[in-house]
Amino acid sequence: MPEAMVASRASKGAGTAATQTVDVAVVGAGFAGLYLLYRLRKAGFSTVILEEAGDVGGTWYWNRYPGARCDIQTIDYSYSFDPELESAWKWSEKYATQPEILRYLGFVADRHDLRRDIRFGTKVTSATWDETAERWQIATNSGAKVSCGYYIMATGCLSAPKPPEIDGVKDFKGDIYFTGRWPHEGVNLAGKRVAVIGTGSSGIQAIPLLAEQAAQLTVFQRTPNFALPAHNGAPPAERLAALEGDRAAYRDQARWSMVGVPWPQQTIVSWQLTDAERRERFEAGWAAGDLAYILTQLWADQGVDLDGNRIVADLIREKIRGIVKDPETAAALTPLDHPFGAKRPCLDTNYYATYNRPNVTLVNLRAEPIKAITASGITTGKRSFEVDVIVFATGFDAMTGAIMAVHPVTGRDGKSLSDVWANGPQSYLGVSVAGFPNFFMITGPGSPSVLSNMAVSIEQHVDWVVERLAALRDAGFTTMEATEAAQAGWAQHMADCSTLTLHRLANTWYTGANVPGKAQGVMPYTGGVGPYRSICNDVVAQGMLGFRLSGPNGAEQCNDGEIVRLQPDVRLVLGLLAQMNLPPFETMGAQGARDFLTEFNKGRPAGRPVGEVGDGVLMGSEGPLPYKLYRPATPGPHPIVVYFHGGGWVLGDQQSDDPFCRDMCRRTDMIFVSVGYRHAPEHRFPAAAEDGYAATRWIAEHAAELGGKAGPVLVAGWSAGGNIAAVTCQLARDRGGPEIGGQLLLCPVTDCTFDRPSYVDNGANYFVTRGLMFWFWDLYCSPADRTDPRVSPLRGKLAGLPPAFVTTCEFDPLRDEGIAYAEAMAASGVAVEQLKARGHFHSSFTMVDVVITGVGGRIKMAEALRRFAGLPPEVKLPPQKLDAAAS
Ligand code: FAD
Ligand code: NAP
């Protein structure tokens, strides 16, 4: 594209103190601001953009250091709002350089004549909500003021460079450059001794080129990062073909993906692959030169589980050792302190190989921290380096820096945003803040932003905000503000999401750890781009849930509440199940439902390897019953847990809870024997109860043969299996044994009434429905028998039962009867612990490796079982046996 088209035709920063009155003021003319202006104009809002820089571009205006490029393939890191733009502009490289991206943004500005509403060279210094006028009053460094109905900060997540925080910078007599503020005219480093401080993405991109230019380059590294080769070149033909084959579908896939790049959701987990298969996948990822690919496509557990992550990390470390010739330098460059992807990995061209050059030295600041910058160079704890130039590639006060730099932003009742955010950013959806009406952030903290292809996230935010403003206007409202309840709910959901991924395990700018004194916490939304989009859509569908809208003459609408109360992965699972539009089990007939379940279970992730899994036959109350035995990898004998599967006394079998049994076997270091008790309607009440009791007695009597420890057995069960476990404890107490050391009841059925609040609140939308439970009861038990304690243990005698651990889930129809049983046992003197699992549904804990947020609960359940067996609660998990051939 011709340079001339990008020539700055900036409207001048107004040097006048006159107040400009507009509908909307936008701060920032980067990717976000430009698209905002385009959309706001189209929607009929008068708009001005205030921009500190001398032209459009944002990130790509400021970051002109050698080697600056995008690290998301450029065909993906592009606007999608203008289909003609997509054919009018052709990217020359897979990862375009900064000048090319800047030209592109200039081209977009020209194409839509955007510059005429942008005031360049104008820095916003403060913003105040005028409660009476219901307008924001914006002050700028030029003295020009703006009065606007809506104030939108499109100020960028990575636009406020971080100060160097090193003593003596002012004393340095040579030249100092910041990668984030690189001079427009370029820098001549020929013959110079150059120091670079920082090895994040900016440093890693710049270092190979600085090394080619400088006489001597010394790199000061505090934390080594993972870097992957970009393998830059022309845009890959197959990706271009996919895009050009069906642009709309390609872009849509990106919008609903996890990171904003159209790769499918990976479902295979690491232990389902052999070593050779994992290596093959990794090598393909390494060769692809694509961060989004390697972060999402190798195996599903790499971003959520340390075991799965370690495999990728080790393979990258192996590559580093293979490239860097000096072993000491290779060791210093090898990241060991954080999981791969927890900190933003880098995409490089010749980064590691650069350390093989004779003019490049790495200084490991972990071994010799910088003491000070002096007039002539840099002094560490061990030595001094004389240099002519220092390049700070030290990063940004990310996500909140540019927003807080406008100070004060004063909202309702004189509240300052800096005070509200003193302990970390609070927001609703990362787009608005309670107490700050008509104030919006594009890709603010609390949204996926920097954990995604930002072009996609920016477009989603801009579309959502502009559509809300238009809808507000159409409905006759003038203000829009997040409620405190919605914001608190979002904080909870953010925290829940953050336990899912590994980002919390790294000190990084994602968490604020790079800025001394900054409040710590994972700032971007870690739940994924597609899920986030659906949440934003849900807010609208639910009548602007969590927003207070107001207008003239006291008009007000406030549908208050929390947009996500489910755990994030539970929400995804329920969403997928809803999309499958499955017929209700109760319409399939018992055999049809069993066949369906068997097929359905084939699609779930395999259970994790344990020491041994075997099949056998035991004696039930009226004949032989199959069982499945899960033995730990450690030497026995082990305590035995007799396990009863779920399935409403109708469905399932001894292996239908296989992933749960394996997981609990590993976590408890105990034998699990899963019993194939008889089912209704072929065998109605009390068949399942009597089988449960008989099986427990048989297992206790044959403990030694099974490799079990002498002494009491434990019982456990889920759902109807929890019912059988509870009943078994009552029968064992009343029939003289066997001795039971403790009971784990997971979402148990305990009573035959259906009017508790959880049946009412959760009866329809959480997979196990009221209708299904009615069907199960009808098939298993006639109304006359239902109050028998062998099916309604809540109605039995509860004193003298073994200690119990009862888990109930918030969004389960069976929640309240489980709680009632726990409370009633406790009232009868039984030692009871309860886990009331917030945001979970009936299947949360048995969907091992699908509902990752269930891990914490399973740890607690395993600890309880160990205590019941007289063992210390913690068990060191055996190292993951990684070969898929393992049992
Ligand atoms: P910015 O581009 O940061 O624009 C914000 C603008 O606001 C700036 O021009 C700034 O001057 C202006 N501003 C801020 N405060 C004020 C104020 N008080 N008054 C007036 N003006 C103000 N993301 C990706 O998804 N893929 C990539 O490959 C990628 N590569 C990157 C490479 C680098 C070197 C950096 C630093 C970031 C990269 N990012 C990447 C993130 C990048 O920031 C976003 O992709 C995107 O460019 C952000 O656009 P934006 O408009 O939101 O913010
Ligand atoms: P960064 O990732 O925060 O890296 C800053 C580096 O400086 C880190 O190595 C940091 O060490 C070091 N550092 C900071 N303060 C220091 C100090 N006082 N003393 C010594 N070392 C210090 O910043 P960045 O490299 O500018 O990248 C920021 C983000 O921008 C990236 O993660 C990415 O999202 C985006 N970006 C993308 C690209 C791209 O490839 N497209 C390029 C550049 C930037 P510690 O790790 O120990 O803090």
mmCIF file of N, CA, C and O in Angstrom, residues 268-278 606-607 609 662 880-887:
data_model
loop_
_atom_site.group_PDB
_atom_site.id
_atom_site.type_symbol
_atom_site.label_atom_id
_atom_site.label_comp_id
_atom_site.label_asym_id
_atom_site.label_seq_id
_atom_site.Cartn_x
_atom_site.Cartn_y
_atom_site.Cartn_z
ATOM 1 N N ILE A 268 -8.505 -34.124 23.083
ATOM 2 C CA ILE A 268 -7.635 -35.233 23.525
ATOM 3 C C ILE A 268 -6.720 -34.748 24.641
ATOM 4 O O ILE A 268 -6.124 -33.671 24.534
ATOM 5 N N VAL A 269 -6.629 -35.518 25.708
ATOM 6 C CA VAL A 269 -5.749 -35.117 26.808
ATOM 7 C C VAL A 269 -4.428 -35.874 26.714
ATOM 8 O O VAL A 269 -4.340 -36.908 26.044
ATOM 9 N N SER A 270 -3.422 -35.346 27.414
ATOM 10 C CA SER A 270 -2.053 -35.833 27.187
ATOM 11 C C SER A 270 -1.905 -37.329 27.429
ATOM 12 O O SER A 270 -1.185 -38.006 26.710
ATOM 13 N N TRP A 271 -2.590 -37.836 28.451
ATOM 14 C CA TRP A 271 -2.338 -39.238 28.777
ATOM 15 C C TRP A 271 -3.078 -40.213 27.847
ATOM 16 O O TRP A 271 -2.918 -41.414 27.954
ATOM 17 N N GLN A 272 -3.854 -39.649 26.935
ATOM 18 C CA GLN A 272 -4.454 -40.526 25.930
ATOM 19 C C GLN A 272 -3.516 -40.736 24.751
ATOM 20 O O GLN A 272 -3.828 -41.502 23.853
ATOM 21 N N LEU A 273 -2.384 -40.035 24.770
ATOM 22 C CA LEU A 273 -1.437 -40.117 23.657
ATOM 23 C C LEU A 273 -0.173 -40.837 24.108
ATOM 24 O O LEU A 273 0.210 -40.746 25.287
ATOM 25 N N THR A 274 0.487 -41.498 23.187
ATOM 26 C CA THR A 274 1.779 -42.103 23.515
ATOM 27 C C THR A 274 2.851 -41.021 23.450
ATOM 28 O O THR A 274 2.627 -39.942 22.888
ATOM 29 N N ASP A 275 4.025 -41.349 23.971
ATOM 30 C CA ASP A 275 5.151 -40.401 23.899
ATOM 31 C C ASP A 275 5.382 -39.974 22.460
ATOM 32 O O ASP A 275 5.578 -38.789 22.172
ATOM 33 N N ALA A 276 5.364 -40.961 21.561
ATOM 34 C CA ALA A 276 5.655 -40.662 20.152
ATOM 35 C C ALA A 276 4.586 -39.745 19.570
ATOM 36 O O ALA A 276 4.889 -38.811 18.821
ATOM 37 N N GLU A 277 3.334 -39.998 19.931
ATOM 38 C CA GLU A 277 2.251 -39.146 19.405
ATOM 39 C C GLU A 277 2.363 -37.723 19.942
ATOM 40 O O GLU A 277 2.137 -36.751 19.217
ATOM 41 N N ARG A 278 2.740 -37.620 21.207
ATOM 42 C CA ARG A 278 2.873 -36.271 21.779
ATOM 43 C C ARG A 278 4.015 -35.521 21.095
ATOM 44 O O ARG A 278 3.896 -34.351 20.764
ATOM 45 N N ALA A 606 -11.022 -40.427 28.578
ATOM 46 C CA ALA A 606 -10.721 -41.653 29.322
ATOM 47 C C ALA A 606 -10.303 -41.291 30.733
ATOM 48 O O ALA A 606 -9.800 -40.209 30.981
ATOM 49 N N GLY A 607 -10.505 -42.226 31.647
ATOM 50 C CA GLY A 607 -10.031 -42.002 33.007
ATOM 51 C C GLY A 607 -8.513 -42.077 33.036
ATOM 52 O O GLY A 607 -7.876 -42.638 32.148
ATOM 53 N N PRO A 609 -4.746 -43.167 34.216
ATOM 54 C CA PRO A 609 -4.197 -44.474 34.564
ATOM 55 C C PRO A 609 -4.096 -44.666 36.081
ATOM 56 O O PRO A 609 -3.810 -43.718 36.814
ATOM 57 N N ARG A 662 -11.279 -43.997 38.970
ATOM 58 C CA ARG A 662 -9.824 -43.898 38.764
ATOM 59 C C ARG A 662 -9.266 -42.690 39.513
ATOM 60 O O ARG A 662 -8.246 -42.777 40.190
ATOM 61 N N GLN A 880 2.388 -39.182 37.009
ATOM 62 C CA GLN A 880 1.522 -39.571 35.888
ATOM 63 C C GLN A 880 2.256 -40.558 34.996
ATOM 64 O O GLN A 880 3.354 -40.280 34.539
ATOM 65 N N LYS A 881 1.653 -41.741 34.815
ATOM 66 C CA LYS A 881 2.252 -42.678 33.855
ATOM 67 C C LYS A 881 1.728 -42.249 32.499
ATOM 68 O O LYS A 881 0.525 -42.240 32.267
ATOM 69 N N LEU A 882 2.653 -41.849 31.642
ATOM 70 C CA LEU A 882 2.195 -41.103 30.479
ATOM 71 C C LEU A 882 1.885 -41.956 29.267
ATOM 72 O O LEU A 882 1.343 -41.487 28.300
ATOM 73 N N ASP A 883 2.249 -43.210 29.329
ATOM 74 C CA ASP A 883 1.989 -43.989 28.135
ATOM 75 C C ASP A 883 0.537 -44.408 28.080
ATOM 76 O O ASP A 883 -0.031 -44.914 29.037
ATOM 77 N N ALA A 884 -0.086 -44.185 26.923
ATOM 78 C CA ALA A 884 -1.510 -44.495 26.789
ATOM 79 C C ALA A 884 -1.769 -45.985 26.951
ATOM 80 O O ALA A 884 -2.889 -46.410 27.211
ATOM 81 N N ALA A 885 -0.724 -46.779 26.789
ATOM 82 C CA ALA A 885 -0.915 -48.212 26.930
ATOM 83 C C ALA A 885 -1.205 -48.595 28.382
ATOM 84 O O ALA A 885 -1.630 -49.710 28.661
ATOM 85 N N ALA A 886 -0.948 -47.658 29.332
ATOM 86 C CA ALA A 886 -1.220 -47.958 30.744
ATOM 87 C C ALA A 886 -2.697 -48.259 30.903
ATOM 88 O O ALA A 886 -3.522 -47.737 30.175
ATOM 89 N N SER A 887 -2.995 -49.059 31.918
ATOM 90 C CA SER A 887 -4.362 -49.574 32.059
ATOM 91 C C SER A 887 -5.389 -48.456 32.017
ATOM 92 O O SER A 887 -5.226 -47.429 32.602
#
